[in-house]
Coordinates of C-alpha atoms and ligand atoms in Angstrom, one line a residue:
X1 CA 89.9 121.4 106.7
X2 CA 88.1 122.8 109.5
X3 CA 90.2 125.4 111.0
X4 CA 89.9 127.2 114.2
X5 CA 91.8 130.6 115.0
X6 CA 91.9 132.6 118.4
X7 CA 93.9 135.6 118.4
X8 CA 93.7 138.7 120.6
X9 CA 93.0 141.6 117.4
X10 CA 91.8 141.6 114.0
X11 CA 91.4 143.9 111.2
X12 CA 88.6 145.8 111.0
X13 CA 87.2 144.7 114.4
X14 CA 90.6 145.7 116.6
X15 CA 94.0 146.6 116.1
X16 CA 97.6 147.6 117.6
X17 CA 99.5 146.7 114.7
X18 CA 100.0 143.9 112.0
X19 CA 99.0 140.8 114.5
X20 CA 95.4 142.3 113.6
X21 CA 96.4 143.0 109.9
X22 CA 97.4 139.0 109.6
X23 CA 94.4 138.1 111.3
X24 CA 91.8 139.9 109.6
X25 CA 93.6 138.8 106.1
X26 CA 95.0 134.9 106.3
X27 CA 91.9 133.2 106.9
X28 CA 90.1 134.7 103.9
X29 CA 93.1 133.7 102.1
X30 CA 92.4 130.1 103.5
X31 CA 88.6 130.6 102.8
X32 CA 89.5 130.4 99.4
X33 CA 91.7 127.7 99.0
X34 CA 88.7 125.7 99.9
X35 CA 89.1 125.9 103.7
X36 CA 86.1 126.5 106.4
X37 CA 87.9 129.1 108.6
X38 CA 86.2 130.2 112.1
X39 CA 87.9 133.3 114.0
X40 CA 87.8 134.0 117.7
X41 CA 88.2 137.1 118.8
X42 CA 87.5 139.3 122.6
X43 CA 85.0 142.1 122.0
X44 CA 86.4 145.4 122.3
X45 CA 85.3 148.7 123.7
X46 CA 86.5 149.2 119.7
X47 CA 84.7 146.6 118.2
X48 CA 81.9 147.7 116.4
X49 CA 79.4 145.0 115.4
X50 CA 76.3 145.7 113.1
X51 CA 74.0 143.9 115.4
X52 CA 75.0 141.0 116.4
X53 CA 73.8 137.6 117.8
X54 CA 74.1 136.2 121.5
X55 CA 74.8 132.0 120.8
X56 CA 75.9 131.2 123.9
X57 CA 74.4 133.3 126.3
X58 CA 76.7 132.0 129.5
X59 CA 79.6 130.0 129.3
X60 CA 81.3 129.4 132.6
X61 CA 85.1 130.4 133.5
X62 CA 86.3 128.9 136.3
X63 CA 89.0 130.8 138.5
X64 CA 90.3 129.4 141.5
X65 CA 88.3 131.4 143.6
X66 CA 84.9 132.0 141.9
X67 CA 82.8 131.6 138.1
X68 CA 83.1 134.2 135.9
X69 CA 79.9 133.9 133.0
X70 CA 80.9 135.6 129.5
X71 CA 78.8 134.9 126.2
X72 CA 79.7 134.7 122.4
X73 CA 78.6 136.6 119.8
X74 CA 77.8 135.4 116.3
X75 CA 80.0 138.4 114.1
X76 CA 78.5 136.3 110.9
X77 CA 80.2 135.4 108.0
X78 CA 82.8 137.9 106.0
X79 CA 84.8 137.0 102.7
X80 CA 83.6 133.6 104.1
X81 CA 85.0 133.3 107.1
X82 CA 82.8 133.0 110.5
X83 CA 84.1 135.2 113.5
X84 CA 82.8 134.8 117.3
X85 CA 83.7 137.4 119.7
X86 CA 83.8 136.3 123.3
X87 CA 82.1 139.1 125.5
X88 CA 83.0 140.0 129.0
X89 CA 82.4 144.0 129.4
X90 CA 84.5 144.1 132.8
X91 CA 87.7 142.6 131.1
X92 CA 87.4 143.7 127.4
X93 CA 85.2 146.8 127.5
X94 CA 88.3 149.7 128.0
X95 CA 89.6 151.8 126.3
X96 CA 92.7 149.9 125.2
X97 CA 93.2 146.1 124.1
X98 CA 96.3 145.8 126.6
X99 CA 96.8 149.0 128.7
X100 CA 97.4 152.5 129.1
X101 CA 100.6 154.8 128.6
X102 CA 101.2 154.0 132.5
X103 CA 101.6 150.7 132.0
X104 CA 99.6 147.2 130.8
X105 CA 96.5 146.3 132.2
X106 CA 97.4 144.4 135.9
X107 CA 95.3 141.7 135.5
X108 CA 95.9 140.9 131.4
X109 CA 96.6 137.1 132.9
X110 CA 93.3 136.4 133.9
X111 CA 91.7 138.4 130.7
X112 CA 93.1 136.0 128.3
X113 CA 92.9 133.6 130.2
X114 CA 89.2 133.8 130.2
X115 CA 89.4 134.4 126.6
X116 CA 91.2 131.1 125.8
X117 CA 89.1 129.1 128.1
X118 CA 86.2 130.7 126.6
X119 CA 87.3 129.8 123.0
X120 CA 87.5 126.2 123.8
X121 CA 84.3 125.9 125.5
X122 CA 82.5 127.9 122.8
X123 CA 84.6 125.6 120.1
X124 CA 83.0 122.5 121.8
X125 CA 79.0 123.7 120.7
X126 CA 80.1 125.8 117.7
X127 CA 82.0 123.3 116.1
X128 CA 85.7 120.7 116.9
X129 CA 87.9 122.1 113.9
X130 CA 90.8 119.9 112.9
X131 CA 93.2 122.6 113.9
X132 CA 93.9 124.9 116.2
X133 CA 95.6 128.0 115.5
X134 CA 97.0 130.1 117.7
X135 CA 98.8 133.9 117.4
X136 CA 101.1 135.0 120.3
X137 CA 101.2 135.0 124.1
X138 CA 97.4 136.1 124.5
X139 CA 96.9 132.7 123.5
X140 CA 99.2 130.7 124.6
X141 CA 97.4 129.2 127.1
X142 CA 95.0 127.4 124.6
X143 CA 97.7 124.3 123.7
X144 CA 99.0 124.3 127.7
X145 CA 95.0 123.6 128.8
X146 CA 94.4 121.4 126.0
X147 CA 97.5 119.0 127.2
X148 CA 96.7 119.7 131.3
X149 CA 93.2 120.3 132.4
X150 CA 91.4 119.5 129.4
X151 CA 93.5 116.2 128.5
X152 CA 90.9 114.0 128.9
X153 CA 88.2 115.9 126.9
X154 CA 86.8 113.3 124.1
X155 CA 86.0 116.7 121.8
X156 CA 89.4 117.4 121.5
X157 CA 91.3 114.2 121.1
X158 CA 93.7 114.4 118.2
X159 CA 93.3 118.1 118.0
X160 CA 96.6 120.1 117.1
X161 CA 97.9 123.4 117.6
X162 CA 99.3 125.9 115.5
X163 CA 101.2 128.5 117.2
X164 CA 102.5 131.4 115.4
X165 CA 104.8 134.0 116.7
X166 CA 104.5 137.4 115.7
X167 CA 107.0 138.5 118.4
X168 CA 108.9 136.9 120.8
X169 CA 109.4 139.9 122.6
X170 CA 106.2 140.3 124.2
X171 CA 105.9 136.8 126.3
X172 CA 103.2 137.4 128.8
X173 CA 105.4 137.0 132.0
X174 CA 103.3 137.2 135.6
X175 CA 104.1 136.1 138.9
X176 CA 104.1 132.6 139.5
X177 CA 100.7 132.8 141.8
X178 CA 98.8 133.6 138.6
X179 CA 99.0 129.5 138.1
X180 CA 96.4 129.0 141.0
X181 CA 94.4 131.6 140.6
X182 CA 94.1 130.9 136.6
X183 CA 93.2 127.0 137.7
X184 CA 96.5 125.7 136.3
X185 CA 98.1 123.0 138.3
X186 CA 101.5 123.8 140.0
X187 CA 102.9 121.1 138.0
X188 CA 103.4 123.4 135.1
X189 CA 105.9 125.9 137.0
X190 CA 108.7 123.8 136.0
X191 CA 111.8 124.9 133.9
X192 CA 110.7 122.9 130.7
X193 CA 107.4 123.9 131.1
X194 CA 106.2 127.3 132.0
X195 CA 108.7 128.7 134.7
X196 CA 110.9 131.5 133.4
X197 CA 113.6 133.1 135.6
X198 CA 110.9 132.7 138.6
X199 CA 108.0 134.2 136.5
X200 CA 105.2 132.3 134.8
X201 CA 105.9 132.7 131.1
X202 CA 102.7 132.2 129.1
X203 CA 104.5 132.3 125.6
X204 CA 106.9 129.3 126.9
X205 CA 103.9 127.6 127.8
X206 CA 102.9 128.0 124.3
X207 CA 106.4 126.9 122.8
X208 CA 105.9 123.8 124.9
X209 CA 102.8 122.6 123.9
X210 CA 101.9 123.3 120.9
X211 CA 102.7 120.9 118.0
X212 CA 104.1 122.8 115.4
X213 CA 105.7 126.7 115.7
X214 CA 105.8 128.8 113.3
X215 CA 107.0 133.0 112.7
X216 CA 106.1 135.1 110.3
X217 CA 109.6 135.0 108.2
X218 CA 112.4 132.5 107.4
X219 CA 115.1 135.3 108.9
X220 CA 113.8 135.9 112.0
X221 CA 113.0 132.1 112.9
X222 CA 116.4 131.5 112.4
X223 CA 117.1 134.9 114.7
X224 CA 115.3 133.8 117.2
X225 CA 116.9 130.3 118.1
X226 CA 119.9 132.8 119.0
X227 CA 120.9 134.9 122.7
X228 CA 120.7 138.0 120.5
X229 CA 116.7 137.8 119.5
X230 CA 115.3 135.0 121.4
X231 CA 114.6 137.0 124.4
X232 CA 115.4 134.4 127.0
X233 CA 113.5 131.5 124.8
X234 CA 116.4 130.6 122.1
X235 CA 116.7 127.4 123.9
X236 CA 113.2 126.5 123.5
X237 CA 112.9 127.3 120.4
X238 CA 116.4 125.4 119.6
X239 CA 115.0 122.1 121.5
X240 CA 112.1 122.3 119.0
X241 CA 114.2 123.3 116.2
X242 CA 112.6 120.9 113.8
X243 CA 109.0 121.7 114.0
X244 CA 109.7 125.5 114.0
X245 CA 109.3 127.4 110.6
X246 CA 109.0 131.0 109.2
X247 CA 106.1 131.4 106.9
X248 CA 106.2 135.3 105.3
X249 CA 103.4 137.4 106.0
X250 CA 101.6 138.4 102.8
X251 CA 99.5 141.5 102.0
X252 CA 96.2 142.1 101.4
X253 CA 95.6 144.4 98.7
X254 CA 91.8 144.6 98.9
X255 CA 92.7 147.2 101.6
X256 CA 96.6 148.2 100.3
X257 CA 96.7 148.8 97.3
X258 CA 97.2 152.4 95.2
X259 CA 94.7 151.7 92.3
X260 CA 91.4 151.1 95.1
X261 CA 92.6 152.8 98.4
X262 CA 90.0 154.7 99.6
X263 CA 91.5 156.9 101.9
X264 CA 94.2 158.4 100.0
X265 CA 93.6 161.9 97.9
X266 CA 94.1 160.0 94.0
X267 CA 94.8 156.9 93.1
X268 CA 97.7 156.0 90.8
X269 CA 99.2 152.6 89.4
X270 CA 102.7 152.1 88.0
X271 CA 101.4 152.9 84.4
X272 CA 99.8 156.5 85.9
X273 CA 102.2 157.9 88.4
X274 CA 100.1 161.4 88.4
X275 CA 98.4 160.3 91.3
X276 CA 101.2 159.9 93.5
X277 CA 102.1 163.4 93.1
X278 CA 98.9 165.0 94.0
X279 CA 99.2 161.8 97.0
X280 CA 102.1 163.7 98.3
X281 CA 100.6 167.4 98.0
X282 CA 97.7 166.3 100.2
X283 CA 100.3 164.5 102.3
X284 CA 102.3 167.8 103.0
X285 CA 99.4 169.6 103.5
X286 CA 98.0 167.5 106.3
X287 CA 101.3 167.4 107.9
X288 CA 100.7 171.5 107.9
X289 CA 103.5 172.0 105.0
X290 CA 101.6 172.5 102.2
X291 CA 104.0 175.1 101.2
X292 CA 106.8 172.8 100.9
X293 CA 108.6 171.8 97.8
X294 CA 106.9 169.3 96.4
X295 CA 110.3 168.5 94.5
X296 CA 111.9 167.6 97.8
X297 CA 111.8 163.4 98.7
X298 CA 109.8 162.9 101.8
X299 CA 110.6 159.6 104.1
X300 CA 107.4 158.6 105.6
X301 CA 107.3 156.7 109.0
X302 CA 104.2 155.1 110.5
X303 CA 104.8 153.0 113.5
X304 CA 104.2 151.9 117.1
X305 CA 106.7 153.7 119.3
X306 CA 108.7 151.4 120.9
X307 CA 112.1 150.2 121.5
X308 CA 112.0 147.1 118.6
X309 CA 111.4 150.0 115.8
X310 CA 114.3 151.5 116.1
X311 CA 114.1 155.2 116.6
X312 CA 117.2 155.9 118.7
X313 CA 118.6 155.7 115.8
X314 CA 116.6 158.6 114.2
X315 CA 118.0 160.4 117.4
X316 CA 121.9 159.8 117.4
X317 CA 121.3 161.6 113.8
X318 CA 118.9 163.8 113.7
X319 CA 120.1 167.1 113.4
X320 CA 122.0 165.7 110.1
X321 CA 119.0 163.9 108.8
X322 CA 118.1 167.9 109.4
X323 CA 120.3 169.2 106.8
X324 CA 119.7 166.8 104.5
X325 CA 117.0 167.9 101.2
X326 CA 114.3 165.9 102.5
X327 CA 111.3 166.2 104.7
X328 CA 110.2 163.6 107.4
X329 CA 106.4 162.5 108.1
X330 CA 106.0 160.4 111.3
X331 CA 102.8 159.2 112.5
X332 CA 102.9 157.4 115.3
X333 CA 102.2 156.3 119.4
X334 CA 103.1 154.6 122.2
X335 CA 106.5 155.0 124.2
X336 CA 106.4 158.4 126.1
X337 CA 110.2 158.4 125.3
X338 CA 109.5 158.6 121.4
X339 CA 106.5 160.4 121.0
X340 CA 108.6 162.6 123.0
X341 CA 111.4 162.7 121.0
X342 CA 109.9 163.3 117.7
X343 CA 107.4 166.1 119.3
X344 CA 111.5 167.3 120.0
X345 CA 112.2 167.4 116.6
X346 CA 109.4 168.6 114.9
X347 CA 109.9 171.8 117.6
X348 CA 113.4 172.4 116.2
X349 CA 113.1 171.4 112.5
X350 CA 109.6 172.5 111.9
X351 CA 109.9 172.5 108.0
X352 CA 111.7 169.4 108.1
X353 CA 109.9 167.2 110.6
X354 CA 105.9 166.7 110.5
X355 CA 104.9 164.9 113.3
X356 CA 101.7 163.5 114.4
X357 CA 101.2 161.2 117.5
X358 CA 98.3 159.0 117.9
X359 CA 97.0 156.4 115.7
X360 CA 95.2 157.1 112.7
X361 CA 94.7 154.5 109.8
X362 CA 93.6 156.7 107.5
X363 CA 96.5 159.0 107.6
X364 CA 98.5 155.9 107.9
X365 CA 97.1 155.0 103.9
X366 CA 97.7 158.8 103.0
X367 CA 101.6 158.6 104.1
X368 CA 102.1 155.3 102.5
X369 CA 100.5 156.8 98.9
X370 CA 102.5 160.2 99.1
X371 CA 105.6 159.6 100.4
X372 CA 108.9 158.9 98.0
X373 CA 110.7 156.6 100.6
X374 CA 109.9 154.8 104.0
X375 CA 111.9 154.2 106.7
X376 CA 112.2 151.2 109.3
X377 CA 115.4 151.1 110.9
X378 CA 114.0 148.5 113.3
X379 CA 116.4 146.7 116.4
X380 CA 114.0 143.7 115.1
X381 CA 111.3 143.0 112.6
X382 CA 109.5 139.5 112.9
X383 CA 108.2 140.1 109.1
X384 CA 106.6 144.0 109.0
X385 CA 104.3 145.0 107.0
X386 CA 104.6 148.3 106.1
X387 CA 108.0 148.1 103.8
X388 CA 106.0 145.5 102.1
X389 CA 102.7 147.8 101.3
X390 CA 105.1 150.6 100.9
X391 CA 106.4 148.1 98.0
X392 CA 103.0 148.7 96.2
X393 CA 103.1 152.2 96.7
X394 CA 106.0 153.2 94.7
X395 CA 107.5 154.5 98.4
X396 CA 110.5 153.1 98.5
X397 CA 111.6 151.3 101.9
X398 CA 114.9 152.2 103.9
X399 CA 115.3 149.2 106.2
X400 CA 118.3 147.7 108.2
X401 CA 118.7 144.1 107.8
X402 CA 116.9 142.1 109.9
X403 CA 113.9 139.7 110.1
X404 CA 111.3 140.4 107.4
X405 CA 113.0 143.4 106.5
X406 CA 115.5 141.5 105.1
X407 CA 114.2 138.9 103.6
X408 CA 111.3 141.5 101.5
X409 CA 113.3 144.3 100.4
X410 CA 116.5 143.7 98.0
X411 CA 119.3 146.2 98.0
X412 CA 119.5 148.4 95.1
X413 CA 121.9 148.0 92.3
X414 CA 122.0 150.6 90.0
X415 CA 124.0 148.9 87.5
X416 CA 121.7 146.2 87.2
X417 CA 118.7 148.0 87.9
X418 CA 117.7 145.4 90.5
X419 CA 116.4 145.6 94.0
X420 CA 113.6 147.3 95.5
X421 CA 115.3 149.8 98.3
X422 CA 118.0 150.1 100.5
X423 CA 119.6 148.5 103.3
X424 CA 121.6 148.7 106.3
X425 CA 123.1 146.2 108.3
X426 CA 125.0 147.4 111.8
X427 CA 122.5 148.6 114.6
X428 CA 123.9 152.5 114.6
X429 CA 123.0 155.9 113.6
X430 CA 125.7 156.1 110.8
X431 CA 124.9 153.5 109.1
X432 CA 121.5 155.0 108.7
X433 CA 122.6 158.4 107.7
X434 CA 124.5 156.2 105.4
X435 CA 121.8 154.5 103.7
X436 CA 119.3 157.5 103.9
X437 CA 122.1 159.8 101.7
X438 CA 122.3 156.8 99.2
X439 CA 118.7 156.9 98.8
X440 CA 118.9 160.6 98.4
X441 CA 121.4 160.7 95.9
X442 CA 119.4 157.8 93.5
X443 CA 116.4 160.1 94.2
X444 CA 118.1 162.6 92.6
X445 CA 118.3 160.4 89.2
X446 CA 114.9 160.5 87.9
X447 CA 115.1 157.3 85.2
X448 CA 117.5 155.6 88.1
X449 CA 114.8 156.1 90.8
X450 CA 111.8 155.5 88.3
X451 CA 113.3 152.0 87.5
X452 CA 113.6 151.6 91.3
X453 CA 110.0 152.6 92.1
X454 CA 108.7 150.2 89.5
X455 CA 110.7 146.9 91.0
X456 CA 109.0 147.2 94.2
X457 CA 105.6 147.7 92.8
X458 CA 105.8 144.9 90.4
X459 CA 106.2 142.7 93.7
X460 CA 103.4 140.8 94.6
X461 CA 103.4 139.4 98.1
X462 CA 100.0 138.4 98.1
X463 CA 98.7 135.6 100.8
X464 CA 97.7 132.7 98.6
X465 CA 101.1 131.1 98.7
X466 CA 102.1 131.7 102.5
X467 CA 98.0 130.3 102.9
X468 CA 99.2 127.2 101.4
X469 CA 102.3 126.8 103.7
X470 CA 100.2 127.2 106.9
X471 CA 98.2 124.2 105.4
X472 CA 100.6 121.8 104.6
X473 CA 102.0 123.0 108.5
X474 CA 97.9 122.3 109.5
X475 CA 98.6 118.8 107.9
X476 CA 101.9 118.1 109.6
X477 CA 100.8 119.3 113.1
X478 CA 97.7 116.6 112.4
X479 CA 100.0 113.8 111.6
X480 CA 102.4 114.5 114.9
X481 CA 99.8 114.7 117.0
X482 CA 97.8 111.2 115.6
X483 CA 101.6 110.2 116.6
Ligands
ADP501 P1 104.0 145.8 114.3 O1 103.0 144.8 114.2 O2 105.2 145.4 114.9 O3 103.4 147.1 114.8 P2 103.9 145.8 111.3 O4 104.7 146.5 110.3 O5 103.7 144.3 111.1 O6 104.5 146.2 112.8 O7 102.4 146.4 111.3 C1 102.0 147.6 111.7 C2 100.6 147.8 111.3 O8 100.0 148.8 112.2 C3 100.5 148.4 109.9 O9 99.3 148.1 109.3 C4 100.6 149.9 110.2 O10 100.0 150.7 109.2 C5 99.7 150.0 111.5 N1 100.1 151.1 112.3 C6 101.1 151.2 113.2 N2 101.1 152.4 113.9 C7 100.0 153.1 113.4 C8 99.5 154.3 113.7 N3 100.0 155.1 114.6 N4 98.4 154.7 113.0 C9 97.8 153.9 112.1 N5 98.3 152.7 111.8 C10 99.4 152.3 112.4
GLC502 C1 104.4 141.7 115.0 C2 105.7 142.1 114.5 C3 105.7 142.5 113.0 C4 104.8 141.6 112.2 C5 103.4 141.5 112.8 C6 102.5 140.6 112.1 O1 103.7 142.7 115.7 O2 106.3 143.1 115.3 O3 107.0 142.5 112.5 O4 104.7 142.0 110.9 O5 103.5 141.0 114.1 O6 103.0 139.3 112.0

């Protein structure tokens, strides 16, 4: 199958967070099911490209009041998957993908706009696939022009979409006058199409009109067809409740994985555990405590900073997470309110909390490897990532129960010996402390925690079998659409 992708980051080109990490690793997972994958992606002030080719020097974007021209760049073939990368320096050459601390980017409407409109008209000379597969709300507007202004197009009759949601909370929303000025016709700001509590609502649009809808676990598709997670689409979602589906996010271990990662200080396995311990020296020490006991557990957090992950939580406890024998490690950026808070608590705990804010994916490797535990005590989780390469890492996740979360990481049973970490349900600070001083006390039990270590890094959540779901979800999108 010939399968086309447009997504707004992708690993090692651009990233904010796992989006780019499920871009950059499901179509070679595709590629080698047999699968002719080609990946479209804006070019970056970030995106470094070993020189690459111009294919289509000027393809033309019309807005309602004037042409914009951007070109396509051939990124060539890697683990044998094609990439493009639509240029246009004055949208995409900044120095973030979506904004700055102050706020997003004012006119992000009309930049991914021109991106999906670009994508399609590149996809016309480049090559029709036989499905279209879209990630989140940058491009959502691909299925709504394919069913409005590019209807009658003969290169894309009988072509479906594929629309994946990695979260629902970010939906695109703009005034409704973006409409006109993207070259969308009025018709669309209707309350079954794209209007949404007087806002255009790109996401919606892309709920509406694609042909199949998928999320990247079976717990939060259900989540989301409920008031509490649906952020204002639950009904949407419900309407279409039988061509929605949550496919898990898998991992690739060509980049996460103990016994190859480059960036980490030694590399270990579950037969040679020495590694981890010198993992976790080089850890403390680049957190500035490499005078610590190395004896103590250290909970390792690396995260964007905002309000899904969790962290007032961290705050309604913190000066009893304090007390406890343990040392925190957070790395990460983007809320002023959290970076904030734990610049706060590494300022009055210095020994116990080492803090670093920015992003640093290198680091990020170095605090999965060396850390004992890892904690995401999310509000919401779509699938996550991180609990799952923490898995292979011998780090063993704290998570509450929700989304992916729940559905990768089993509670453990120390009678059995079975499950992989531990989890807590209700969205409050106790019942984190709670599952925190559990983890403590099985840390305490070398054979006990051994046995738990090894469970989770026996896991393999590899993409191959989620890559096989997305096809047979490729071949029921098709036969909808052919009606
Ligand atoms: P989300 O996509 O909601 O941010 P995921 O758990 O799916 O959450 O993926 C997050 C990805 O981004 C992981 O690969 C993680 O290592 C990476 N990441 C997040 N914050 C940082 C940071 N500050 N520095 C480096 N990598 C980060
Ligand atoms: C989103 C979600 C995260 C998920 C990632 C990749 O950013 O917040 O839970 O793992 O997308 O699908």
């Amino acid at each position: 199958m010939n399968i086309l992708f447009a997504a707004s980051e992708c690993v090692p080109f651009s990233k904010t967070g796992g989006l780019a990490d499920v871009v950059g690793a499901l179509p070679k997972a595709l590629a080698e099911l047999g699968h002719n994958v080609t990946v479209y992606v804006p070019r970056y002030k970030q995106t470094k490209l070993d020189s690459p080719k111009t294919v289509l020097r000027s393809v033309t974007i019309p807005f309602d009041d004037q042409y914009r021209f951007c070109s396509v760049l051939d990124g060539g073939k890697r683990g044998g998957v094609q990439f493009y990368f639509i240029e246009y320096p004055p949208f995409f050459d900044r120095d973030a993908l979506y904004g700055l601390p102050s706020g997003d980017y004012p006119d992000n409407a009309e930049r991914f706009a021109l991106f999906c409109r670009a994508v399609l008209e590149a996809a016309k000379v480049l090559g029709v696939p036989d499905v279209i597969h879209c990630h989140d709300w940058q491009t959502a507007l691909i299925p709504v022009l394919l069913r409005t202004n590019y209807m009658g197009c003969p290169s894309y009759q009988g072509v479906p979409v594929v629309f994946t949601i990695h979260n629902i909370g970010y939906q695109g929303l703009f005034s409704p006058d973006v409409l006109p000025l993207l070259g969308l016709p009025w018709e669309l700001f209707t309350l079954n199409r794209l209007e949404f509590f007087g806002k255009t609502n790109l996401l919606k649009g892309g709920l509406v009109f694609s042909d199949y809808i998928t999320t990247v676990s079976k717990k939060y598709s259900q989540e989301i067809q409920t008031a509490e997670y649906g952020f204002g689409l639950e009904g949407v979602l419900r309407a279409r409740a039988g061509t929605v589906t949550g496919i898990l996010n898998g991992v690739d271990y060509e980049e996460w994985s103990p016994e190859t990662d480059i960036y980490t200080a030694a590399k270990f396995s579950p037969d040679t555990l020495a590694g981890k311990q010198l993992c976790k020296k080089d850890l403390l020490g680049q957190f500035g405590m490499a005078d610590a006991d190395i004896n103590l557990p250290v909970l390792g957090i690396v995260s964007r900073f905002a309000a899904q992950k969790g962290f007032d939580l961290i705050a309604q406890v913190a000066d009893r997470m304090a007390r406890e024998q343990m040392i925190v490690v957070a790395l990460g950026s983007g809320d002023k309110e959290y970076e904030d808070m734990f610049r706060r608590l590494h300022t009055a705990f210095p020994g116990k909390f080492g803090v670093k804010i920015g992003y640093d994916n290198t680091l990020a490797h170095k605090i999965e490897a060396g850390s004992d535990m890892f904690l995401m005590p999310s509000r919401y989780e779509p699938c996550g990532l991180n609990q799952i390469y923490s898995l292979k890492y011998g780090t063993v996740p704290i998570v509450r129960a929700t989304g992916g979360l729940d559905d990768t990481i089993d509670p453990w049973d120390g009678e059995m010996r079975r499950g992989t970490g531990f989890k807590f349900t209700g969205y409050d600070g106790e019942a984190l402390l709670a599952s925190i001083r559990e983890a403590l006390s099985v840390f305490a039990d070398k054979t006990e925690w051994n046995a738990l270590m090894h469970n989770g890094m026996k896991k393999d959540y590899s993409w191959t079998s989620s890559a096989r779901d997305y096809v047979r979800v490729y071949e029921k999108a098709k036969h909808l659409r052919a009606g």
